[in-house]
mmCIF file of C-alpha atoms in Angstrom:
data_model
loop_
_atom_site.group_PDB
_atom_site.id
_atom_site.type_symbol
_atom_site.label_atom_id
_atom_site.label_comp_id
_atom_site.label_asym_id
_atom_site.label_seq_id
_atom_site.Cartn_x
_atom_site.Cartn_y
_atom_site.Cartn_z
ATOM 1 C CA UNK A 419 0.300 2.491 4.547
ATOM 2 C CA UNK A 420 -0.540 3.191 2.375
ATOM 3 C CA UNK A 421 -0.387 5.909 -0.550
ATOM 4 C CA UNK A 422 -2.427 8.680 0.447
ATOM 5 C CA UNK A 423 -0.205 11.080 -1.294
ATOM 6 C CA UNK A 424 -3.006 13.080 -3.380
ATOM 7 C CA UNK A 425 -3.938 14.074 0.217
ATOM 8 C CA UNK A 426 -0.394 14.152 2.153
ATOM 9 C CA UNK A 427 2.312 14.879 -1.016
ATOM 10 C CA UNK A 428 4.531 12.966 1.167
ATOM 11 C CA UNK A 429 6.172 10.945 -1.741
ATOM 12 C CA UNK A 430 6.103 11.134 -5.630
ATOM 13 C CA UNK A 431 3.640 8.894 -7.381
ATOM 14 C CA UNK A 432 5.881 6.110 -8.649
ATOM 15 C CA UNK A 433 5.639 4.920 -12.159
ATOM 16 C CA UNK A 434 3.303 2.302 -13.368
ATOM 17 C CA UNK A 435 4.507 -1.378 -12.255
ATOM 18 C CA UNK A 436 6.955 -3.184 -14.961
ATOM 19 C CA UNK A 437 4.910 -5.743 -16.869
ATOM 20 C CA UNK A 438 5.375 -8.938 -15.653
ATOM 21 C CA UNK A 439 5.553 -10.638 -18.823
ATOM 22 C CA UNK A 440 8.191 -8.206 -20.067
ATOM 23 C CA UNK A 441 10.687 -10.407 -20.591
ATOM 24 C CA UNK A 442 14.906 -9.963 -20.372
ATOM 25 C CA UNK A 443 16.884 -10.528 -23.772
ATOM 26 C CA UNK A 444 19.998 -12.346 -22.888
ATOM 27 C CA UNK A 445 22.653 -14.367 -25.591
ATOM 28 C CA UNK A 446 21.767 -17.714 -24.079
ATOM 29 C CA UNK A 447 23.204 -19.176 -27.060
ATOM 30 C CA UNK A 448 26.616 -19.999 -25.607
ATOM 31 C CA UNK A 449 25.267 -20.742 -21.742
ATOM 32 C CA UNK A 450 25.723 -23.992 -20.449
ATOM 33 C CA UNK A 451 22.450 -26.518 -20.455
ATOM 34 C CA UNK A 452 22.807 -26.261 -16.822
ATOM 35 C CA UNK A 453 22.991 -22.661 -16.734
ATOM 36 C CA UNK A 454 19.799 -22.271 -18.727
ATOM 37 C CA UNK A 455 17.883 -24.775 -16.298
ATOM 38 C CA UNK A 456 18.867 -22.913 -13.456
ATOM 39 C CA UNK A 457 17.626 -19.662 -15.087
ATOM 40 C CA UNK A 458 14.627 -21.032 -16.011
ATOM 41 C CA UNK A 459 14.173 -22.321 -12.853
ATOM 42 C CA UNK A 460 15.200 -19.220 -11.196
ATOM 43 C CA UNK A 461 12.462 -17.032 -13.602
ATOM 44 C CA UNK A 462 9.958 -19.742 -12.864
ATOM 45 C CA UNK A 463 9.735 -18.942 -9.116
ATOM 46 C CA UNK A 464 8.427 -15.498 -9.926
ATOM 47 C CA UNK A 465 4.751 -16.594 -10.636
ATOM 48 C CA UNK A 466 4.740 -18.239 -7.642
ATOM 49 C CA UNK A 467 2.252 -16.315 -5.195
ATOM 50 C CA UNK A 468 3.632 -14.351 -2.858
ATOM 51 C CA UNK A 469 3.067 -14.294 1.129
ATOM 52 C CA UNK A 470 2.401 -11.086 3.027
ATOM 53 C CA UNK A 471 5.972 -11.061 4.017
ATOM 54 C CA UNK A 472 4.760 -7.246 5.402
ATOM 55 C CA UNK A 473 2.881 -6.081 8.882
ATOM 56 C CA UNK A 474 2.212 -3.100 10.769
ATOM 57 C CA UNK A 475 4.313 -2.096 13.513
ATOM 58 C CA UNK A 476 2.798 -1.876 16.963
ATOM 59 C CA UNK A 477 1.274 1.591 17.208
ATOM 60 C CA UNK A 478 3.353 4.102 18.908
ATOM 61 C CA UNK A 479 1.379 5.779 22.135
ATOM 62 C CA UNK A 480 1.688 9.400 20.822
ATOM 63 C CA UNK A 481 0.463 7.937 17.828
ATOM 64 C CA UNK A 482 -2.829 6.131 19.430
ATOM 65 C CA UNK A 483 -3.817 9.121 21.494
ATOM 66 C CA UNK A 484 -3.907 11.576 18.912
ATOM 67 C CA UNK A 485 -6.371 8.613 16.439
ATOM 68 C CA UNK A 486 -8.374 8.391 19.617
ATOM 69 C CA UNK A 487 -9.088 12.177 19.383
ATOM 70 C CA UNK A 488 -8.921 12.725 15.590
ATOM 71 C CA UNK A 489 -10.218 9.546 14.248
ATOM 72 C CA UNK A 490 -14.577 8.659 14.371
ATOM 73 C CA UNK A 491 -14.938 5.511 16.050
ATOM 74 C CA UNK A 492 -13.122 1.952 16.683
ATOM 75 C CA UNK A 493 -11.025 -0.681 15.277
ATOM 76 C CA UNK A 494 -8.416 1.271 13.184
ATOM 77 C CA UNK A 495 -5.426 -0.769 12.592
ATOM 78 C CA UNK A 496 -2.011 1.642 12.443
ATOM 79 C CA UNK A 497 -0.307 1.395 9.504
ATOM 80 C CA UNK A 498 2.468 3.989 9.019
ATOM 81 C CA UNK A 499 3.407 7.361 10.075
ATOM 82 C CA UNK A 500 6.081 9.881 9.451
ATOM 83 C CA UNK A 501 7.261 12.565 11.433
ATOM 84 C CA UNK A 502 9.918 15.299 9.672
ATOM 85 C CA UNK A 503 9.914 19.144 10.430
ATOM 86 C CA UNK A 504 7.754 19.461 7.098
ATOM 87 C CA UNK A 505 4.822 16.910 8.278
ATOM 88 C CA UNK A 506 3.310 14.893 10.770
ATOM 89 C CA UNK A 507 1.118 12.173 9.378
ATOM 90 C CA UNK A 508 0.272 9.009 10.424
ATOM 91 C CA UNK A 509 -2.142 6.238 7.999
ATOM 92 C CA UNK A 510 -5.055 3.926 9.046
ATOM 93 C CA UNK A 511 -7.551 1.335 7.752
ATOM 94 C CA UNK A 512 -10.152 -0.563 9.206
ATOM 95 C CA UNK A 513 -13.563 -2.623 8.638
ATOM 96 C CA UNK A 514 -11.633 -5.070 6.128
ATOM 97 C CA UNK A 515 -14.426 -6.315 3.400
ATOM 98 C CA UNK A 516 -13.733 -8.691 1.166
ATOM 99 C CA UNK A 517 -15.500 -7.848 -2.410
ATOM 100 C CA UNK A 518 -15.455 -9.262 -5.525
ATOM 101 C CA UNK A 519 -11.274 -10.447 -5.472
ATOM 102 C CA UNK A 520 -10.066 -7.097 -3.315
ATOM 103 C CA UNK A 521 -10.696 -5.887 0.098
ATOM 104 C CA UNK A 522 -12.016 -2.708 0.868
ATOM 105 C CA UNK A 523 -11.448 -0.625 3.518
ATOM 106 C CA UNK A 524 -11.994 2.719 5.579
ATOM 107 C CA UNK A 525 -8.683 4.494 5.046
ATOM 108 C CA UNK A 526 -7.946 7.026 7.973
ATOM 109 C CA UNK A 527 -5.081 10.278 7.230
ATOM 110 C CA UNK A 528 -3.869 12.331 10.278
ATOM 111 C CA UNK A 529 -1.948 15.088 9.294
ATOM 112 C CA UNK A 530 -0.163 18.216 10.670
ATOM 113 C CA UNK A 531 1.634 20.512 7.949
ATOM 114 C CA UNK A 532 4.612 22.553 10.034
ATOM 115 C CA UNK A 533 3.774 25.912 11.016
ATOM 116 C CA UNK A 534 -0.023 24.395 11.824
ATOM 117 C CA UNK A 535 -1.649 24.116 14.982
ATOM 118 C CA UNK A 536 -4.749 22.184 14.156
ATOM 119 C CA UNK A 537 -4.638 18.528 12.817
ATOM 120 C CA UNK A 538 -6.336 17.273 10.261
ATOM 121 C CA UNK A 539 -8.335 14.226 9.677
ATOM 122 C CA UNK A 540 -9.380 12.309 6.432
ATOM 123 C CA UNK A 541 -11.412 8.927 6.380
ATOM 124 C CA UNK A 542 -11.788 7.406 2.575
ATOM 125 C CA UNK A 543 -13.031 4.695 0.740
ATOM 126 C CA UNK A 544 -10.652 2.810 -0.299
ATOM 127 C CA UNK A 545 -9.763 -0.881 -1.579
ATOM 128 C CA UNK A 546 -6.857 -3.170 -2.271
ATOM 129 C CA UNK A 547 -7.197 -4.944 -5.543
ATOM 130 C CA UNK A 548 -5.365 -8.004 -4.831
ATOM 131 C CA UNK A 549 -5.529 -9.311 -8.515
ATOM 132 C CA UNK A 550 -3.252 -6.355 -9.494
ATOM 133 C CA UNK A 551 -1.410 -5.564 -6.395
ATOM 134 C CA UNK A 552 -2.441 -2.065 -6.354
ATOM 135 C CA UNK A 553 -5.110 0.382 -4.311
ATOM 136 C CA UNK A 554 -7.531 2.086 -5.302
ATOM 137 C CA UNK A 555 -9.960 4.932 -4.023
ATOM 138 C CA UNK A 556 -13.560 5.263 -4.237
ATOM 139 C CA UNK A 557 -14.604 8.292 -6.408
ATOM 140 C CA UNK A 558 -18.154 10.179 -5.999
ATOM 141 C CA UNK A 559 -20.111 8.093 -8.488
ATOM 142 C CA UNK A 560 -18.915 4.832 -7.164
ATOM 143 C CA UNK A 561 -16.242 4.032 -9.592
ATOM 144 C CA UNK A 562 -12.817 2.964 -8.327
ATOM 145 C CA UNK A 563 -9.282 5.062 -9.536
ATOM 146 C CA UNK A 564 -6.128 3.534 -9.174
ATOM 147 C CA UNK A 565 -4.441 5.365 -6.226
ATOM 148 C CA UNK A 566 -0.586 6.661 -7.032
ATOM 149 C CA UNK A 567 1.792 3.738 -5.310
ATOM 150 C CA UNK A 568 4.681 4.403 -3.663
ATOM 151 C CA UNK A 569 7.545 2.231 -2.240
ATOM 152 C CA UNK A 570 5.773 -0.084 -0.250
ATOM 153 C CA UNK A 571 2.790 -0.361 -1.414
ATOM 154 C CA UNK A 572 2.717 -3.886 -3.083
ATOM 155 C CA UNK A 573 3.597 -5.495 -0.022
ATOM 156 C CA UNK A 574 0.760 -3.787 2.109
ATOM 157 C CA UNK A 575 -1.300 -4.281 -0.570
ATOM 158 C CA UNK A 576 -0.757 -8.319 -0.057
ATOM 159 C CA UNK A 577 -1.047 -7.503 3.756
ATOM 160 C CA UNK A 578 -4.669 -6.275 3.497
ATOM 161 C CA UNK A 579 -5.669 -8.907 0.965
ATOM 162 C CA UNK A 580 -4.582 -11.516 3.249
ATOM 163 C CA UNK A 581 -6.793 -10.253 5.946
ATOM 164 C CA UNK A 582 -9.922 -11.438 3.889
#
């Protein structure tokens, strides 16, 4: 879902994004006119806003019974889990709010380390800043943190924005 790896260490924190306006330094001097049109055109389509091309998979049963026991209250939408001999942990939000250009949420963590009996339950405040394309976690004072992406993330990002 989402990148609760602070909590889970299920995946390295990824480097910051590229810059956008970074730009690529090719000889252009000997392309074709048509060539450079269809470059331009080509680079052109990247500021074009992007669709939620991303969803959550239907929530698998073992999945649903384990939030229903773990998990305070309703409406949590499933968003990922992951299952290895390591770790079992699955990733929730719900109560979408949009606020101020971003959409906040209550972010749920399951987890079971292996050699554990007992699961473990996490709920967080959490946000998607749509204007950057990043989450972000709510700290003690109130102040938001940018919350360590991984593979993936942009794209939910963009999911939970578009649920405003």
């Amino acid at each position: 879902m989402f990148a609760f790896q602070r909590f889970v260490k299920l995946f390295e924190a990824a480097d910051s994004p590229l810059d956008p306006s970074a730009r690529i330094v090719m000889p252009l001097a000997s392309c074709s006119l048509a060539f450079k049109v269809a470059l331009a055109s080509l680079l052109s389509l990247s500021s074009l806003p992007v669709q939620a091309e991303w969803q959550p998979m239907q929530e698998p049963a073992v999945w649903q019974s384990r939030r229903g026991e773990l998990l305070p209250g309703d409406g949590w939408i499933f968003m990922e889990a992951l299952d290895t001999p390591a770790l079992k942990a699955a990733e929730y939000i719900r109560a979408p709010k949009a606020v101020d250009g971003a959409v906040e949420v209550e972010a749920g963590l399951l987890i079971q380390r292996a050699g554990q009996d007992q699961w473990r339950q996490r709920v967080l405040p959490m946000r998607a800043n749509c204007s950057k394309g990043q989450l972000e976690q709510r700290r003690a004072d109130g102040s938001w943190t940018v919350y360590p992406g991984r593979d993936g993330t942009v794209v939910k990002v963009r999911w939970i924005c578009a649920l405003r």
